[in-house]
mmCIF file of C-alpha atoms in Angstrom:
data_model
loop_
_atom_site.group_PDB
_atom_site.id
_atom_site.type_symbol
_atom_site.label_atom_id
_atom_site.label_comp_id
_atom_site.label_asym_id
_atom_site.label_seq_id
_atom_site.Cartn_x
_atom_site.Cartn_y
_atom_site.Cartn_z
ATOM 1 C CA UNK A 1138 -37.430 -2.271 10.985
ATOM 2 C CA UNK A 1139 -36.543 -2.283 7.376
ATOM 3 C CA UNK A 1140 -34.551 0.459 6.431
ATOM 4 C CA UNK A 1141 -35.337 2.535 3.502
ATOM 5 C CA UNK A 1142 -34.050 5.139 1.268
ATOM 6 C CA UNK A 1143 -34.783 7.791 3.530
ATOM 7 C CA UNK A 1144 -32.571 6.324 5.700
ATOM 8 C CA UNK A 1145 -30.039 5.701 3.106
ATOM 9 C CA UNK A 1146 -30.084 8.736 1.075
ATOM 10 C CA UNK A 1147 -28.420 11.725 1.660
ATOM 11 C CA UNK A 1148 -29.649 15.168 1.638
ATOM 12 C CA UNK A 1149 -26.556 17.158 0.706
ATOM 13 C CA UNK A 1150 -27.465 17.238 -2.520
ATOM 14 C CA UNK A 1151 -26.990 19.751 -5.433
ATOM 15 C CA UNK A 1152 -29.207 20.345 -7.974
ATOM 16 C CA UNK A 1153 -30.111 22.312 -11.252
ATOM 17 C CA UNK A 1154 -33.066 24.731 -11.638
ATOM 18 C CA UNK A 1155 -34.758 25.064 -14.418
ATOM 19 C CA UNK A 1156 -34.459 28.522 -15.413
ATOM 20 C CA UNK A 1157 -30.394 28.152 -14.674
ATOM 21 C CA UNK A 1158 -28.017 29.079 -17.773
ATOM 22 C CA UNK A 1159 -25.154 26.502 -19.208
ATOM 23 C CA UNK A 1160 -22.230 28.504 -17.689
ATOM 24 C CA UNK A 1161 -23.840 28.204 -14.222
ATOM 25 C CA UNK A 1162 -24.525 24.667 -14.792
ATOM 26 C CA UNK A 1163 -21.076 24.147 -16.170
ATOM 27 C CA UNK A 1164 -19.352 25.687 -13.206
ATOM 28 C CA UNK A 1165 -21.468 23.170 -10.486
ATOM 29 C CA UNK A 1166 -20.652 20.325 -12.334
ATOM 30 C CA UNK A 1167 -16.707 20.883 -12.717
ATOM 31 C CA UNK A 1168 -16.356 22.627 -9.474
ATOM 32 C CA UNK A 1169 -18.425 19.633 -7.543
ATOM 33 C CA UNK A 1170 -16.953 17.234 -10.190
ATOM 34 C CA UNK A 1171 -20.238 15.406 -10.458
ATOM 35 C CA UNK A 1172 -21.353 14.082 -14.278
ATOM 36 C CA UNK A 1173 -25.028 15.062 -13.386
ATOM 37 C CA UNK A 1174 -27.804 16.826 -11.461
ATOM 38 C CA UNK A 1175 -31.578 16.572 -10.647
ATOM 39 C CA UNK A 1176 -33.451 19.336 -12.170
ATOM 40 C CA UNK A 1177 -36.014 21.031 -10.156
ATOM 41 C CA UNK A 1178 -38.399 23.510 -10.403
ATOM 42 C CA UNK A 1179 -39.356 26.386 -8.504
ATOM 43 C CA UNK A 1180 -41.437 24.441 -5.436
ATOM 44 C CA UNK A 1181 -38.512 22.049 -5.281
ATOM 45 C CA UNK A 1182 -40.443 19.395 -7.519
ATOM 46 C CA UNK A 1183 -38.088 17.180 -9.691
ATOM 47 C CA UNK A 1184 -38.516 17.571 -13.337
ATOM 48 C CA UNK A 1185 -36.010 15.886 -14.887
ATOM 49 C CA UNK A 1186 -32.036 15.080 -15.013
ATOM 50 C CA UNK A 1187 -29.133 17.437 -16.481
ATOM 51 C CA UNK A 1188 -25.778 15.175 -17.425
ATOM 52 C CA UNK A 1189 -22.886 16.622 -18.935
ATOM 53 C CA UNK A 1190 -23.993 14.793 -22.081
ATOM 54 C CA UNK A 1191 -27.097 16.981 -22.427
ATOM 55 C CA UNK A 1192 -24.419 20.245 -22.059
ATOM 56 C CA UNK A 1193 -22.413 18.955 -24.280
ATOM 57 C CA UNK A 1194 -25.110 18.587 -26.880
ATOM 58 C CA UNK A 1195 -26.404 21.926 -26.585
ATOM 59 C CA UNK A 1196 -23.246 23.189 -27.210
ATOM 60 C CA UNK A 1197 -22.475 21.600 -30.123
ATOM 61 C CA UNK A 1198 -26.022 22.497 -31.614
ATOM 62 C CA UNK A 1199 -25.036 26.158 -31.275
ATOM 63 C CA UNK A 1200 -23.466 27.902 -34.753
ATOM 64 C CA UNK A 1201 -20.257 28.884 -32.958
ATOM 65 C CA UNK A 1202 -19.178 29.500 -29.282
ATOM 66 C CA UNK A 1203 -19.410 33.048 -28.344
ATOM 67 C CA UNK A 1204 -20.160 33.762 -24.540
ATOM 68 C CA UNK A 1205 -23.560 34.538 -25.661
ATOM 69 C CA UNK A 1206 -24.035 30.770 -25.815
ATOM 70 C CA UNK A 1207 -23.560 29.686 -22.875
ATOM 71 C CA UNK A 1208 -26.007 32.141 -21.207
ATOM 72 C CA UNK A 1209 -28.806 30.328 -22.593
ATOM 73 C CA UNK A 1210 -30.668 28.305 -20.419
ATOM 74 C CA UNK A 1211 -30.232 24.807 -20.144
ATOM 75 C CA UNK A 1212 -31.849 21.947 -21.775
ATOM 76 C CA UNK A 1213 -32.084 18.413 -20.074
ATOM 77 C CA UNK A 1214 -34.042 15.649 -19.985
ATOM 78 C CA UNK A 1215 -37.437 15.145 -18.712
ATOM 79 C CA UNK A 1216 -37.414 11.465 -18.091
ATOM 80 C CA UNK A 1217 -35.902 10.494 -14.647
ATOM 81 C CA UNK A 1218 -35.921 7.562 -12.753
ATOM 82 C CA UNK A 1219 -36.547 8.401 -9.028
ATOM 83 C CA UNK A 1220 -37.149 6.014 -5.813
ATOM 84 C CA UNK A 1221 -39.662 7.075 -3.322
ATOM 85 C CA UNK A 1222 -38.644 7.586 0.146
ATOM 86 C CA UNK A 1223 -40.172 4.528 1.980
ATOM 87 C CA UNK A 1224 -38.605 2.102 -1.217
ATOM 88 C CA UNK A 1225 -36.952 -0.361 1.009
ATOM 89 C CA UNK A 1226 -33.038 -1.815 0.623
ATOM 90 C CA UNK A 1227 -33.652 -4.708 -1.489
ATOM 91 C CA UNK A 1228 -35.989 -2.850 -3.936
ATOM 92 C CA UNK A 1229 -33.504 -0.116 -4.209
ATOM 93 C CA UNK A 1230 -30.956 -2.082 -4.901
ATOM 94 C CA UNK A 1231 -32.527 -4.078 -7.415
ATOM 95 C CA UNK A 1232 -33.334 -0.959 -9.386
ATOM 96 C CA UNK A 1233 -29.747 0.656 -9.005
ATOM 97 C CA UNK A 1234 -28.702 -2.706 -10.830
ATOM 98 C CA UNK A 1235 -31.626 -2.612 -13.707
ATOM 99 C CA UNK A 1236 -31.310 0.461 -14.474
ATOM 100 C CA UNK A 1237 -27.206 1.250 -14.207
ATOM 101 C CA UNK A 1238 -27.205 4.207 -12.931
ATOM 102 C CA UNK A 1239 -24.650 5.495 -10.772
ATOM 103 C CA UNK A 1240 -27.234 7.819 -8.500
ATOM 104 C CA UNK A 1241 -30.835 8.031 -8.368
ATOM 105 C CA UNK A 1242 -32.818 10.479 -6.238
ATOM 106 C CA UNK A 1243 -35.638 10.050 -3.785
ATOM 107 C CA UNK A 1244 -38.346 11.872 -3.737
ATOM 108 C CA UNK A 1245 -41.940 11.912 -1.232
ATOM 109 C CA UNK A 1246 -45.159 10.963 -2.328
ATOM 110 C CA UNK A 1247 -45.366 14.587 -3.575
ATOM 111 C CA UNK A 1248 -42.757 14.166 -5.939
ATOM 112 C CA UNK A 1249 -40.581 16.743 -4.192
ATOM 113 C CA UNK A 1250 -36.549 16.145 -4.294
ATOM 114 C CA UNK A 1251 -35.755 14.997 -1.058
ATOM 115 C CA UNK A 1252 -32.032 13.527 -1.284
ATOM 116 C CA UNK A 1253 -29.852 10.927 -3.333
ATOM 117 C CA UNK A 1254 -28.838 7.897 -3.201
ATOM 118 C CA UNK A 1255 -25.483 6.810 -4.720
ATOM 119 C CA UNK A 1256 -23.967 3.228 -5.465
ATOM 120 C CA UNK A 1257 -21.359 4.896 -3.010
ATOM 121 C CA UNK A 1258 -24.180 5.255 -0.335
ATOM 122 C CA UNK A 1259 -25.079 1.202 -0.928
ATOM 123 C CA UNK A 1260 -21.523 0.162 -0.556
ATOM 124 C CA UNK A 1261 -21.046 2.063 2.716
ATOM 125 C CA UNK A 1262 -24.240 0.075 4.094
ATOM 126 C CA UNK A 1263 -22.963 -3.366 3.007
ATOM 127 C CA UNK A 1264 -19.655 -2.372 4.312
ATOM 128 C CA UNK A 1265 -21.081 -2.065 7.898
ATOM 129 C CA UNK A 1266 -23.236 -5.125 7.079
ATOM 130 C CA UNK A 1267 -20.300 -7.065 6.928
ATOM 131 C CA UNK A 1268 -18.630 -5.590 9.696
ATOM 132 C CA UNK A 1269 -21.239 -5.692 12.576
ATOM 133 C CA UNK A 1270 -22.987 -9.271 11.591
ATOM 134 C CA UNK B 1367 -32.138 7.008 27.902
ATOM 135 C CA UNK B 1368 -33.910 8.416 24.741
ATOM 136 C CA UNK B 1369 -31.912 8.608 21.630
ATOM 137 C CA UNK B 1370 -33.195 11.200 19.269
ATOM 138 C CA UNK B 1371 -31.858 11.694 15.506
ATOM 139 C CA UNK B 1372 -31.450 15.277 13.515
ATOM 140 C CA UNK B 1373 -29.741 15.850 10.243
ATOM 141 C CA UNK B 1374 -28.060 18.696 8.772
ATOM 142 C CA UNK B 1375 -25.794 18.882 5.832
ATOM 143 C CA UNK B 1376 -25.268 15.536 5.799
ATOM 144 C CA UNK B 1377 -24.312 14.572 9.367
ATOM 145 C CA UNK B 1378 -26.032 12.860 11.798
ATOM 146 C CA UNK B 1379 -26.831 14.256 14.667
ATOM 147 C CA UNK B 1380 -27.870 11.449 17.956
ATOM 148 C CA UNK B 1381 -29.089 13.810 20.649
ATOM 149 C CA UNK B 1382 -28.606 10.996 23.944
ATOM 150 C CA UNK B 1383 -30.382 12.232 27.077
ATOM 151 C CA UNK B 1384 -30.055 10.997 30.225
ATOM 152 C CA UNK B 1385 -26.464 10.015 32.272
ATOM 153 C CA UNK B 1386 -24.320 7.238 30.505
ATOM 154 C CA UNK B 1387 -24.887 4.382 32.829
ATOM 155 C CA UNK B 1388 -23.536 1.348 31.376
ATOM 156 C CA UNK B 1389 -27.237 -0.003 30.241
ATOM 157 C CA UNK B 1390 -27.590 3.358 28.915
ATOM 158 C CA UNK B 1391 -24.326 2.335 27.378
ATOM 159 C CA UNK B 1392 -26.127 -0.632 25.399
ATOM 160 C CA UNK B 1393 -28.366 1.835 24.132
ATOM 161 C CA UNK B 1394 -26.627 4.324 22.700
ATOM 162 C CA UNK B 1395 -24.062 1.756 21.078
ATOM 163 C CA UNK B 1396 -27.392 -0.112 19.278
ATOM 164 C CA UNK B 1397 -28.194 3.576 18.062
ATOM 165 C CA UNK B 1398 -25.204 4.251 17.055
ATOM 166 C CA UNK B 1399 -25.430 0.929 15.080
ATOM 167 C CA UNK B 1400 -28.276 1.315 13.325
ATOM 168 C CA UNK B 1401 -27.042 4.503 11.849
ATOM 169 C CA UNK B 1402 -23.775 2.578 10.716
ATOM 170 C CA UNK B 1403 -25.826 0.175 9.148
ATOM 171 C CA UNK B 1404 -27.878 2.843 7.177
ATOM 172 C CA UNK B 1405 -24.491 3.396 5.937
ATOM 173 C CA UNK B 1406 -24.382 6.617 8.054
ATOM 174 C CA UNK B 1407 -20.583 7.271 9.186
ATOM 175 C CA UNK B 1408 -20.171 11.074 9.685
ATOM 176 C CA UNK B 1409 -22.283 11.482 13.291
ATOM 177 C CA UNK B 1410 -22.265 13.880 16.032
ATOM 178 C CA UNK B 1411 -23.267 13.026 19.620
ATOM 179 C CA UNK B 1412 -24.593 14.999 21.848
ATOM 180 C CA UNK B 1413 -24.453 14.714 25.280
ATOM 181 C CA UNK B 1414 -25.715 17.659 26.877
ATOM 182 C CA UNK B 1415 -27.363 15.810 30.113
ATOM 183 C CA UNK B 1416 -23.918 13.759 30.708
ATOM 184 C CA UNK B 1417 -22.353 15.101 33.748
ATOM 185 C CA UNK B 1418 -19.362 12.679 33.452
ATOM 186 C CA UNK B 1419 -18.222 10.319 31.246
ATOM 187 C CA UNK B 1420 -16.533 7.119 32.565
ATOM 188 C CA UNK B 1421 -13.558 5.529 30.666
ATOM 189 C CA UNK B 1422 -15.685 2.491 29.986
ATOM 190 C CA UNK B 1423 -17.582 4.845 27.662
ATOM 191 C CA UNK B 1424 -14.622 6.874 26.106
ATOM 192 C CA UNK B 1425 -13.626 3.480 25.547
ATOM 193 C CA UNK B 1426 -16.510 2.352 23.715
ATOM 194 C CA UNK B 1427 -16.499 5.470 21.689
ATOM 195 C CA UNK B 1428 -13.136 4.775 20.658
ATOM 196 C CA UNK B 1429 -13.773 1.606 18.997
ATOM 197 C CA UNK B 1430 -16.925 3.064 17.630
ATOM 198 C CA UNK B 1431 -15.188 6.229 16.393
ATOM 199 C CA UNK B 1432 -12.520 3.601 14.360
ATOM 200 C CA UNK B 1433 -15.639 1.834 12.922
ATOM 201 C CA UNK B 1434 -16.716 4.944 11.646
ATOM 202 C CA UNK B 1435 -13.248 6.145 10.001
ATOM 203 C CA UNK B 1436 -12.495 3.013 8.176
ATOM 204 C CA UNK B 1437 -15.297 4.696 5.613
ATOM 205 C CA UNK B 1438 -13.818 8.273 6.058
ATOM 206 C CA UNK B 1439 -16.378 9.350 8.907
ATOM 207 C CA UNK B 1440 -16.317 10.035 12.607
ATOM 208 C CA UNK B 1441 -17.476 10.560 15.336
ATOM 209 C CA UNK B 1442 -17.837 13.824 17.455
ATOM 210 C CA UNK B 1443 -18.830 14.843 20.879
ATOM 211 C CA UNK B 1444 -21.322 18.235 21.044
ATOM 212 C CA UNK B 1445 -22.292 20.379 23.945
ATOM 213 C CA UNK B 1446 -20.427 18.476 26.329
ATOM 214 C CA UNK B 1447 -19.179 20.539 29.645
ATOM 215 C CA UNK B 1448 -15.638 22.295 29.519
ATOM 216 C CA UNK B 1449 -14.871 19.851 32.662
ATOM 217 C CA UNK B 1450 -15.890 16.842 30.857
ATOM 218 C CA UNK B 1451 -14.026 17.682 27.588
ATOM 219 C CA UNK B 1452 -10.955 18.303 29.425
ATOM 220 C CA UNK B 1453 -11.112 15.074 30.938
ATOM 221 C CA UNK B 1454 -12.052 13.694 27.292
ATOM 222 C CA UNK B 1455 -9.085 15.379 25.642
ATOM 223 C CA UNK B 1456 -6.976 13.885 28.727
ATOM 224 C CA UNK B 1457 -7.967 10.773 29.030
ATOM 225 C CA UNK B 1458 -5.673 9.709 25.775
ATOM 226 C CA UNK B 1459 -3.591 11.386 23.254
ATOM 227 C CA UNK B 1460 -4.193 11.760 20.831
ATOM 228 C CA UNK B 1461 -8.130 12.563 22.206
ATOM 229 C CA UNK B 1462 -9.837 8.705 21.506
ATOM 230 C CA UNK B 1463 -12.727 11.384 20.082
ATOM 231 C CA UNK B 1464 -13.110 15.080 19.481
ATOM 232 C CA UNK B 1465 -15.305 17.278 21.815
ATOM 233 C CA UNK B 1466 -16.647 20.423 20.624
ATOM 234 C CA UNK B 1467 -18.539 22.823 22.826
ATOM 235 C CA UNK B 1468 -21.578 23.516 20.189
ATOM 236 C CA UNK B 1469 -23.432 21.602 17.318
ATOM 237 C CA UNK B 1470 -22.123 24.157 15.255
ATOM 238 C CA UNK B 1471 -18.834 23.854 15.720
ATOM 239 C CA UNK B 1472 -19.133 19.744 15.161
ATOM 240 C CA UNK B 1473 -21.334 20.277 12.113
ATOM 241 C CA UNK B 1474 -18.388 22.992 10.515
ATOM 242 C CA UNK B 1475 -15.237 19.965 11.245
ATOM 243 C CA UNK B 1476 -17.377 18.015 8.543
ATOM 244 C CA UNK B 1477 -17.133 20.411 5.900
ATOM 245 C CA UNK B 1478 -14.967 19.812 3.063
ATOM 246 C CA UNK B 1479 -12.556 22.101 1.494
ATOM 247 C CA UNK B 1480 -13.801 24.486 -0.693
ATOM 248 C CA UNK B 1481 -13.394 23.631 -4.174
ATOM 249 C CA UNK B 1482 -10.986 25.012 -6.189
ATOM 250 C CA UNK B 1483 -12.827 27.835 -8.001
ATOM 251 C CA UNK B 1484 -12.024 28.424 -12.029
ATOM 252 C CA UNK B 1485 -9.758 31.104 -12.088
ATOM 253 C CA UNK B 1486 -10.333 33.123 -15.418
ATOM 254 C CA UNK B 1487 -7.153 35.334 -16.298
ATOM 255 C CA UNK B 1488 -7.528 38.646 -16.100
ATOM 256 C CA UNK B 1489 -7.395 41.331 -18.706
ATOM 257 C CA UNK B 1490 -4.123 42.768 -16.605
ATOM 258 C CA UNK B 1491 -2.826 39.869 -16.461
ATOM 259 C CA UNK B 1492 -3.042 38.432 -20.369
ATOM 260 C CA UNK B 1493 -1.575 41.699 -21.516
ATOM 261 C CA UNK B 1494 1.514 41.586 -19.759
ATOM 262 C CA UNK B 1495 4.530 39.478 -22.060
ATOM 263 C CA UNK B 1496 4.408 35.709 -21.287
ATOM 264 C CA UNK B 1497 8.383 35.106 -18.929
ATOM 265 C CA UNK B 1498 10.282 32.921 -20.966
ATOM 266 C CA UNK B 1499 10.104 29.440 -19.657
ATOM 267 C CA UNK B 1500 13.368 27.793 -18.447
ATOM 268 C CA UNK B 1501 15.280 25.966 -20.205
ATOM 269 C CA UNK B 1502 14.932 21.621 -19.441
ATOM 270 C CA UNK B 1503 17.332 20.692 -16.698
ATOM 271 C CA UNK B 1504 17.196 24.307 -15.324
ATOM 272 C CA UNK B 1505 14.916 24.723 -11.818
ATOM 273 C CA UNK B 1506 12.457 27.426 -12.044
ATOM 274 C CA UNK B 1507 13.944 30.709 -9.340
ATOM 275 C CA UNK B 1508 10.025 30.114 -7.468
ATOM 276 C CA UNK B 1509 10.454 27.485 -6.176
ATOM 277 C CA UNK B 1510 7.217 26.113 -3.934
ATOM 278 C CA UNK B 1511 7.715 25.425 -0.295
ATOM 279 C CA UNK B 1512 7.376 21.592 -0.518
ATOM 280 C CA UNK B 1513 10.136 21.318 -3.222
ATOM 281 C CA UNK B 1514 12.605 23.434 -1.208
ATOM 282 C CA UNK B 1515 11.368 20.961 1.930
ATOM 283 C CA UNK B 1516 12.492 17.629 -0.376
ATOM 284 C CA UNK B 1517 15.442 19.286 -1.132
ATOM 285 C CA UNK B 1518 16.748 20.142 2.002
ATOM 286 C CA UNK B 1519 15.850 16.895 2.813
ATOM 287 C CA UNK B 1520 17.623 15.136 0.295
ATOM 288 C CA UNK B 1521 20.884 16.964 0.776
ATOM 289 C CA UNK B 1522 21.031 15.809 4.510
ATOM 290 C CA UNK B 1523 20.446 12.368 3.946
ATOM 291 C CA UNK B 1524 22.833 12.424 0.761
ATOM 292 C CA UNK B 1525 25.719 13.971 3.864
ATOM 293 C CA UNK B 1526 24.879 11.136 6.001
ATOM 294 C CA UNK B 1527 25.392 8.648 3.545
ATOM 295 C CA UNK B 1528 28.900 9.850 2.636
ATOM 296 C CA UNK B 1529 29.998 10.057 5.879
ATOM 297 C CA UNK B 1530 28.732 6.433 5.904
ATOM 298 C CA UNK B 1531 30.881 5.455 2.895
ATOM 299 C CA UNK B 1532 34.057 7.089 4.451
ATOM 300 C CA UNK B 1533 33.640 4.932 7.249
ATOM 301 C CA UNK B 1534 32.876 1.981 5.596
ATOM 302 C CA UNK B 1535 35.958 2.257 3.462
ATOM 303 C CA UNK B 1536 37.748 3.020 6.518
ATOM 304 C CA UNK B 1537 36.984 -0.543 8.303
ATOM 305 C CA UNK B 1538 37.527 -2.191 4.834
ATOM 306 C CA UNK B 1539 41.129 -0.648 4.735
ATOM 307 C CA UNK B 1540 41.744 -2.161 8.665
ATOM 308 C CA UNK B 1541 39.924 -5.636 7.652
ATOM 309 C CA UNK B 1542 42.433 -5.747 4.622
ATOM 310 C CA UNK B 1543 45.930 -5.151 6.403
ATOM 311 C CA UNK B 1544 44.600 -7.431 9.194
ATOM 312 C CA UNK B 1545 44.000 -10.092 6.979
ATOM 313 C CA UNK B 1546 47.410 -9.919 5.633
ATOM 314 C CA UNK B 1547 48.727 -9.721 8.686
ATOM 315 C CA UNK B 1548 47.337 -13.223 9.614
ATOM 316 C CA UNK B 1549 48.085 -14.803 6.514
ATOM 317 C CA UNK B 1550 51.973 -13.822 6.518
ATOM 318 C CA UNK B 1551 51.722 -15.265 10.337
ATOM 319 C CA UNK B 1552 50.605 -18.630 9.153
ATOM 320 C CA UNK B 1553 53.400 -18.742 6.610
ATOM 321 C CA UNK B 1554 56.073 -20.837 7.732
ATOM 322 C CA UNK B 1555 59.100 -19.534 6.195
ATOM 323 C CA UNK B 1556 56.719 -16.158 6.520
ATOM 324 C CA UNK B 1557 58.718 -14.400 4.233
ATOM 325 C CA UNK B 1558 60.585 -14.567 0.385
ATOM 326 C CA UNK B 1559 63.903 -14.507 2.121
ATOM 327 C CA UNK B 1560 63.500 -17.438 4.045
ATOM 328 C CA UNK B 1561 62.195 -19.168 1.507
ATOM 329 C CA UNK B 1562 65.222 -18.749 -0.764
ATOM 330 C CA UNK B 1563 67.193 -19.679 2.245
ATOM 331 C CA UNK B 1564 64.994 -23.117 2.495
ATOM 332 C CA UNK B 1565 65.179 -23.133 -1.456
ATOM 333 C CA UNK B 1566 69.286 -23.724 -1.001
ATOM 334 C CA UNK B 1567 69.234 -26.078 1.617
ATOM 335 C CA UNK B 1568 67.289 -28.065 -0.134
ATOM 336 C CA UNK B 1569 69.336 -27.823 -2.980
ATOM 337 C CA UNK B 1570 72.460 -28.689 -1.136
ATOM 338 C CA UNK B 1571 70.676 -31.568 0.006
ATOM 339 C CA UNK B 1572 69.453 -32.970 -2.969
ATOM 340 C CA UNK B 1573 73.408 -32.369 -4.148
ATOM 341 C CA UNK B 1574 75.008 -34.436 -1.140
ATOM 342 C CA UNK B 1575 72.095 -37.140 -1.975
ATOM 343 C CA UNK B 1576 73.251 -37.300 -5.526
ATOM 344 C CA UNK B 1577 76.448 -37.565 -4.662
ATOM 345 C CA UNK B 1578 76.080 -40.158 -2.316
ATOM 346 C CA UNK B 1579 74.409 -43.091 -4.468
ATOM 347 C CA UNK B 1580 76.761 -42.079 -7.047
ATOM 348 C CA UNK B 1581 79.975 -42.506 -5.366
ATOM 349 C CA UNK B 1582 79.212 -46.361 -4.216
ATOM 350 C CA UNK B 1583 78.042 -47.177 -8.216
ATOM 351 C CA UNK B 1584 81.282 -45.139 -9.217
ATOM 352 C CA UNK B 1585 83.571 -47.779 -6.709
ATOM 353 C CA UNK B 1586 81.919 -50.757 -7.558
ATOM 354 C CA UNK B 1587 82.640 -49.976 -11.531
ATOM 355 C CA UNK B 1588 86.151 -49.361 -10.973
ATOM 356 C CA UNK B 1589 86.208 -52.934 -8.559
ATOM 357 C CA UNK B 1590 84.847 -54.987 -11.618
ATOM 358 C CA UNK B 1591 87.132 -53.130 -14.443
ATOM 359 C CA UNK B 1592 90.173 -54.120 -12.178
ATOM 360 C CA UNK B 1593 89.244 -57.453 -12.292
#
């Protein structure tokens, strides 16, 4: 049996909400020392992809930095690449390489975060490729 | 024996029932397996219908176990018997695995430390004067645990290697005189006395030598002047 991104994936994940405010947001990131995070709404469903780059560019759109800032909610981007559970090894990592990314999440067929796959996660399974062939 | 997989927070969970016979053996190591080859290091086993546990399968476990932490993962025994962990935690030490005696337990020894949380300064604390800092070359009076450790540490070695020194200094000193020693034994005259002594003889010597083809040239001069 072909194993797939459900397999692969892991379901530890964090993620941003969309109603969530740039200090909270700034506090996951540093404090899980991750550069990004799937943003979901309230059912779960993915809905787009917070880096630091998008935080970083809100801030600097602001007129100065008062604390009042960083209480507004967070903007991010609405176009994410995702892989769908049952995408199998060779198709997942032929879009980690097109696309560069460093993680991608998986979602089911209806479209609901499920877990993420790192380039981490692929190098773990090649790792025990090599070692039990 | 069925082989049945859970999750949660990231581990896997293989839930084995039935004894561990050694074709039940076969089985669970494929299982296990797979799950390595999904990439999937961090896994806890449960056992729960295992009565015993033969050394053929702590064994195997072992060498699985190392598979599994050459990627930073493991693998832990749950809900095994307080008999059967003791003989687990006996059969090697350290243990060739860990045995804990719920799923809870083995799904908390996965956690990772907390993070270190951002500390903001209080309002107490900024309005208190800043200490003056010390000056370069000076060691702060708080001075953390692992420092004082290295410290400690360094002074003991630093006393062993002096006492070293003195010793080898010592055997250098005795290596010295008895090389002198030898050297004046090979001498022949051994000392500057003697040699002064040898000096004159051999003066004398030369002398009486001198002397000797002199005297003959001397006579036969004074024969062929007479004549």
């Amino acid at each position: 049996m072909e194993t797939t991104a459900k397999e692969i994936m892991s379901t530890e994940m964090l993620n941003a909400t969309e109603g969530m405010t740039i200090e909270e947001a700034l506090k996951l990131l540093i404090n899980s020392r991750i550069t990004g995070l799937p943003v979901v709404d309230a059912e779960g469903k993915m809905i787009g992809v917070l880096s630091e780059y998008d935080i970083l560019m809100q801030i600097s759109q602001a007129k100065n930095m008062k604390p009042e800032v960083f209480q507004q909610v967070i903007t991010f981007s609405r176009k994410a690449d995702t892989i769908a559970e049952n995408m199998p090894l060779n198709d997942i990592v032929k879009r980690f390489i097109d696309s560069k990314y460093r993680r991608l999440p998986v979602v089911n067929k209806a479209g609901k975060l499920i877990g993420i796959i790192t380039r981490r996660d692929l190098m773990r399974v090649f790792y025990y490729r090599a070692r039990l062939s | 024996m069925k082989l049945e997989l859970n999750r949660e927070k990231d581990v896997t969970i293989l839930c084995a029932s039935g004894p561990i016979s050694p074709e039940n053996l076969k089985v669970l190591r494929a299982g296990i397996n797979k799950l390595f080859l999904d990439g999937k290091n961090k896994i806890i086993l449960e056992l729960a219908e295992a009565s015993t546990i033969s050394s053929e399968v702590l064994r195997e476990l072992a060498v699985l176990n190392l598979l599994a932490s050459e990627l930073s993962g493991k693998i832990v025994l749950a809900g095994v018997d307080p008999v059967t962990r003791s003989k687990i935690e006996n059969f090697s030490k350290p243990p060739v695995v860990i045995s804990y005696a719920t799923r809870a337990d083995a799904v908390a020894s996965f956690a990772p430390p907390p993070p270190a949380e951002l500390k903001v300064p209080s309002p107490a604390a900024q309005a208190t004067p800043a200490t003056p800092t010390p000056a370069p070359g000076k060691t702060s009076d708080a001075v953390s645990p692992e420092k004082a450790q290295i410290r400690q540490r360094e002074i003991t070695d630093l006393g062993a290697l002096r006492k070293q020194i003195a010793q080898l200094e010592a055997e250098n000193k005795t290596l010295k005189h008895n090389m002198l020693a030898m050297v004046m034994e090979r001498r022949t005259p051994p000392d500057a006395d003697s040699y002064d002594t040898k000096i004159k003889a051999l003066e004398v010597q030369i002398v009486e030598l001198l002397t000797a083809t002199q005297a003959p040239a001397a006579g036969a001069a004074g024969a062929v002047k007479k004549q």
